[in-house]
mmCIF file of C-alpha atoms in Angstrom:
data_model
loop_
_atom_site.group_PDB
_atom_site.id
_atom_site.type_symbol
_atom_site.label_atom_id
_atom_site.label_comp_id
_atom_site.label_asym_id
_atom_site.label_seq_id
_atom_site.Cartn_x
_atom_site.Cartn_y
_atom_site.Cartn_z
ATOM 1 C CA MET A 13 95.914 84.046 112.892
ATOM 2 C CA ARG A 14 96.410 84.647 116.580
ATOM 3 C CA PRO A 15 95.999 88.035 118.256
ATOM 4 C CA GLY A 16 99.005 89.284 120.249
ATOM 5 C CA ALA A 17 99.211 89.697 123.986
ATOM 6 C CA ALA A 18 102.048 89.630 126.515
ATOM 7 C CA ALA A 19 105.824 89.467 126.427
ATOM 8 C CA PRO A 20 108.392 91.510 128.311
ATOM 9 C CA GLY A 21 110.121 94.365 126.519
ATOM 10 C CA GLY A 22 113.808 95.133 126.859
ATOM 11 C CA ARG A 23 115.894 98.318 126.953
ATOM 12 C CA GLU A 24 114.073 99.980 124.045
ATOM 13 C CA ALA A 25 110.655 99.237 125.514
ATOM 14 C CA GLN A 26 111.736 100.595 128.880
ATOM 15 C CA ARG A 27 112.891 103.859 127.291
ATOM 16 C CA GLY A 28 109.790 104.029 125.124
ATOM 17 C CA VAL A 29 111.873 104.452 121.973
ATOM 18 C CA PRO A 30 110.115 103.003 118.936
ATOM 19 C CA PRO A 31 112.150 100.224 117.343
ATOM 20 C CA ALA A 32 113.626 100.612 113.888
ATOM 21 C CA GLY A 33 112.028 98.878 110.912
ATOM 22 C CA PRO A 34 111.330 95.163 110.971
ATOM 23 C CA VAL A 35 113.948 92.482 110.411
ATOM 24 C CA ARG A 36 113.623 89.014 108.911
ATOM 25 C CA PRO A 37 114.275 86.602 111.767
ATOM 26 C CA PRO A 38 116.855 83.953 110.841
ATOM 27 C CA ALA A 39 116.444 80.263 111.630
ATOM 28 C CA GLY A 40 118.682 80.691 114.684
ATOM 29 C CA TRP A 41 115.933 82.740 116.339
ATOM 30 C CA ALA A 42 113.480 79.806 116.426
ATOM 31 C CA GLY A 43 113.898 79.304 120.180
ATOM 32 C CA ALA A 44 113.371 83.000 120.908
ATOM 33 C CA ALA A 45 110.367 83.070 118.562
ATOM 34 C CA ALA A 46 108.835 80.059 120.332
ATOM 35 C CA ALA A 47 109.417 81.635 123.763
ATOM 36 C CA PHE A 48 107.857 84.932 122.598
ATOM 37 C CA ASP A 49 104.943 83.027 121.083
ATOM 38 C CA ALA A 50 104.356 81.145 124.339
ATOM 39 C CA ARG A 51 104.267 84.398 126.313
ATOM 40 C CA VAL A 52 101.901 85.993 123.799
ATOM 41 C CA PHE A 53 99.568 83.110 122.988
ATOM 42 C CA GLY A 54 99.866 80.717 125.932
ATOM 43 C CA PRO A 55 98.373 77.311 125.103
ATOM 44 C CA ASP A 56 97.684 78.361 121.486
ATOM 45 C CA ALA A 57 101.392 79.055 120.816
ATOM 46 C CA TRP A 58 103.306 77.276 118.094
ATOM 47 C CA PRO A 59 105.920 74.840 119.442
ATOM 48 C CA ALA A 60 109.638 75.363 118.788
ATOM 49 C CA SER A 61 109.575 72.682 116.061
ATOM 50 C CA VAL A 62 107.079 74.733 114.044
ATOM 51 C CA TRP A 63 109.176 77.874 114.464
ATOM 52 C CA ARG A 64 112.330 75.974 113.380
ATOM 53 C CA TYR A 65 110.555 75.020 110.158
ATOM 54 C CA GLU A 66 108.838 78.377 109.570
ATOM 55 C CA LEU A 67 112.113 80.291 109.901
ATOM 56 C CA SER A 68 114.060 77.824 107.742
ATOM 57 C CA ASP A 69 115.022 78.460 104.147
ATOM 58 C CA GLY A 70 112.500 75.847 102.964
ATOM 59 C CA ALA A 71 109.414 77.574 104.389
ATOM 60 C CA ALA A 72 107.223 79.659 102.085
ATOM 61 C CA GLY A 73 106.016 82.231 104.623
ATOM 62 C CA VAL A 74 107.490 85.693 105.092
ATOM 63 C CA TYR A 75 108.236 86.466 108.748
ATOM 64 C CA LEU A 76 109.092 89.863 110.190
ATOM 65 C CA ALA A 77 110.005 90.998 113.696
ATOM 66 C CA PHE A 78 110.469 94.257 115.523
ATOM 67 C CA VAL A 79 113.248 93.781 118.045
ATOM 68 C CA ASP A 80 114.768 95.436 121.078
ATOM 69 C CA GLY A 81 118.285 96.755 120.799
ATOM 70 C CA ASP A 82 120.486 98.532 118.355
ATOM 71 C CA GLY A 83 122.918 97.310 115.754
ATOM 72 C CA PRO A 84 123.085 94.161 113.624
ATOM 73 C CA TYR A 85 121.554 90.964 114.968
ATOM 74 C CA ALA A 86 123.338 88.356 112.868
ATOM 75 C CA SER A 87 125.220 86.861 115.820
ATOM 76 C CA ALA A 88 122.774 87.543 118.649
ATOM 77 C CA VAL A 89 119.156 86.830 119.472
ATOM 78 C CA PRO A 90 117.468 90.099 120.444
ATOM 79 C CA GLY A 91 114.380 90.601 122.531
ATOM 80 C CA ILE A 92 111.364 90.292 120.260
ATOM 81 C CA LEU A 93 108.810 93.093 120.615
ATOM 82 C CA ALA A 94 106.499 92.026 117.779
ATOM 83 C CA LEU A 95 106.507 89.068 115.419
ATOM 84 C CA GLY A 96 104.325 88.115 112.488
ATOM 85 C CA GLY A 97 104.162 86.076 109.327
ATOM 86 C CA VAL A 98 102.237 85.968 106.076
ATOM 87 C CA SER A 99 101.845 83.235 103.474
ATOM 88 C CA PRO A 100 102.500 84.210 99.857
ATOM 89 C CA GLY A 101 100.188 83.747 96.900
ATOM 90 C CA PRO A 102 97.111 85.355 95.350
ATOM 91 C CA GLU A 103 95.095 84.586 98.499
ATOM 92 C CA ALA A 104 97.653 85.388 101.192
ATOM 93 C CA GLU A 105 97.024 84.765 104.875
ATOM 94 C CA ILE A 106 98.381 86.466 107.956
ATOM 95 C CA LEU A 107 99.671 83.361 109.734
ATOM 96 C CA THR A 108 100.465 84.976 113.061
ATOM 97 C CA ILE A 109 100.919 88.411 114.546
ATOM 98 C CA GLY A 110 101.789 89.160 118.143
ATOM 99 C CA VAL A 111 102.957 92.196 120.081
ATOM 100 C CA ALA A 112 104.663 92.321 123.471
ATOM 101 C CA GLU A 113 102.293 93.544 126.148
ATOM 102 C CA SER A 114 104.548 96.511 126.902
ATOM 103 C CA TRP A 115 104.220 97.656 123.273
ATOM 104 C CA ARG A 116 100.470 97.213 122.812
ATOM 105 C CA GLY A 117 98.471 100.324 122.053
ATOM 106 C CA ARG A 118 101.535 102.187 120.732
ATOM 107 C CA GLY A 119 101.111 101.481 117.018
ATOM 108 C CA LEU A 120 103.586 98.622 116.701
ATOM 109 C CA GLY A 121 100.912 96.059 115.780
ATOM 110 C CA GLY A 122 99.647 98.336 113.025
ATOM 111 C CA ARG A 123 103.186 98.873 111.718
ATOM 112 C CA LEU A 124 103.774 95.126 111.656
ATOM 113 C CA LEU A 125 100.435 94.435 109.964
ATOM 114 C CA ASP A 126 101.200 97.059 107.294
ATOM 115 C CA GLU A 127 104.623 95.471 106.659
ATOM 116 C CA LEU A 128 103.100 91.992 106.378
ATOM 117 C CA VAL A 129 100.416 93.166 103.935
ATOM 118 C CA SER A 130 103.099 94.951 101.882
ATOM 119 C CA ALA A 131 105.169 91.746 101.816
ATOM 120 C CA ALA A 132 102.110 89.815 100.623
ATOM 121 C CA VAL A 133 101.488 92.348 97.854
ATOM 122 C CA ARG A 134 105.152 92.094 96.749
ATOM 123 C CA GLU A 135 104.641 88.319 96.582
ATOM 124 C CA GLY A 136 101.591 88.685 94.311
ATOM 125 C CA ALA A 137 98.671 88.783 96.736
ATOM 126 C CA GLU A 138 95.305 89.985 95.504
ATOM 127 C CA THR A 139 93.531 89.299 98.797
ATOM 128 C CA VAL A 140 94.775 88.901 102.359
ATOM 129 C CA PHE A 141 92.883 86.834 104.927
ATOM 130 C CA LEU A 142 93.302 86.447 108.657
ATOM 131 C CA GLU A 143 91.594 84.893 111.645
ATOM 132 C CA VAL A 144 91.123 86.771 114.893
ATOM 133 C CA ARG A 145 89.549 85.832 118.201
ATOM 134 C CA SER A 146 85.893 86.803 118.006
ATOM 135 C CA ARG A 147 86.081 88.447 121.449
ATOM 136 C CA SER A 148 89.294 90.413 120.802
ATOM 137 C CA GLU A 149 87.837 93.874 120.299
ATOM 138 C CA GLY A 150 91.223 95.612 120.150
ATOM 139 C CA ALA A 151 92.606 93.340 117.455
ATOM 140 C CA ARG A 152 89.369 93.487 115.475
ATOM 141 C CA ALA A 153 89.432 97.293 115.592
ATOM 142 C CA LEU A 154 93.035 97.285 114.338
ATOM 143 C CA TYR A 155 92.173 95.033 111.396
ATOM 144 C CA GLU A 156 88.979 96.885 110.520
ATOM 145 C CA GLY A 157 90.924 100.157 110.642
ATOM 146 C CA ARG A 158 93.338 98.678 108.104
ATOM 147 C CA GLY A 159 90.544 97.710 105.684
ATOM 148 C CA PHE A 160 89.805 94.128 106.718
ATOM 149 C CA VAL A 161 86.134 93.120 106.731
ATOM 150 C CA PRO A 162 84.490 90.096 108.401
ATOM 151 C CA VAL A 163 83.605 87.324 105.947
ATOM 152 C CA GLY A 164 83.050 84.255 108.126
ATOM 153 C CA LEU A 165 83.265 82.517 111.480
ATOM 154 C CA ARG A 166 85.219 79.390 112.494
ATOM 155 C CA ARG A 167 83.638 77.858 115.560
ATOM 156 C CA ARG A 168 86.056 76.679 118.280
ATOM 157 C CA TYR A 169 89.107 77.653 116.201
ATOM 158 C CA TYR A 170 90.895 78.593 119.409
ATOM 159 C CA ARG A 171 90.801 76.596 122.624
ATOM 160 C CA ASP A 172 88.524 79.160 124.256
ATOM 161 C CA ASP A 173 86.998 81.197 121.424
ATOM 162 C CA ASP A 174 85.706 81.245 117.882
ATOM 163 C CA ALA A 175 87.682 82.891 115.080
ATOM 164 C CA LEU A 176 86.293 85.673 112.965
ATOM 165 C CA VAL A 177 87.627 85.341 109.403
ATOM 166 C CA MET A 178 88.511 88.703 107.881
ATOM 167 C CA ARG A 179 89.482 89.683 104.343
ATOM 168 C CA ARG A 180 91.137 92.654 102.657
ATOM 169 C CA ASP A 181 91.321 93.204 98.894
ATOM 170 C CA VAL A 182 94.797 94.448 97.975
ATOM 171 C CA ARG A 183 94.585 94.307 94.169
ATOM 172 C CA ARG A 184 96.188 97.264 92.481
#
C-alpha cells in the first residue's frame, strides 16, 4: 500500500465542505485516477494501464473514491479527493489509499480506510493487511488508531523507503 500525499482539491475542498459518501469509480475514470495517483505518489504511482485494468469489470479489487462536486457522476469525471482499493478474500490487502493534500488531516483518510475495511469484511475478510512507508508517521498513526499492528518489514519496498507491514484482525 502507498500512503497518500498531494493533489489539488476542487470546489468542495475550497469551501471546506466534507464530501458525501464514497463512490465506486467506473472504468472511464482510469485517466483521472492515474493523474491523481501521480500527484499523490510521484514515481511510485501506478500507470494509467494499471488503473484501466483495476477499474475494469474483470478486476477483483474493490475501489472507492471521495470526489469533489455534487450530483451523479456517470457522465463526468469529478475531481478525486481520496482514492483507495482493497483486494477481497480471507486475507484482504489494502492495495492503495491516497488523499489529496488539501484534505489531509481532516478525517477523510480515516473515512476511506473504514470504508475499505468494511468492503473487505463484506467480501469475507478475516484479516486485512497493508504496507506503509516506514517513515510516514502520520499514516502509521492513522492505521494504528484503526487497529492495525506492525507484523513485518519489507526492505526497499518503495524507491526511497522500507515498508512496514501491518495487520488487523476483522473476524466477527
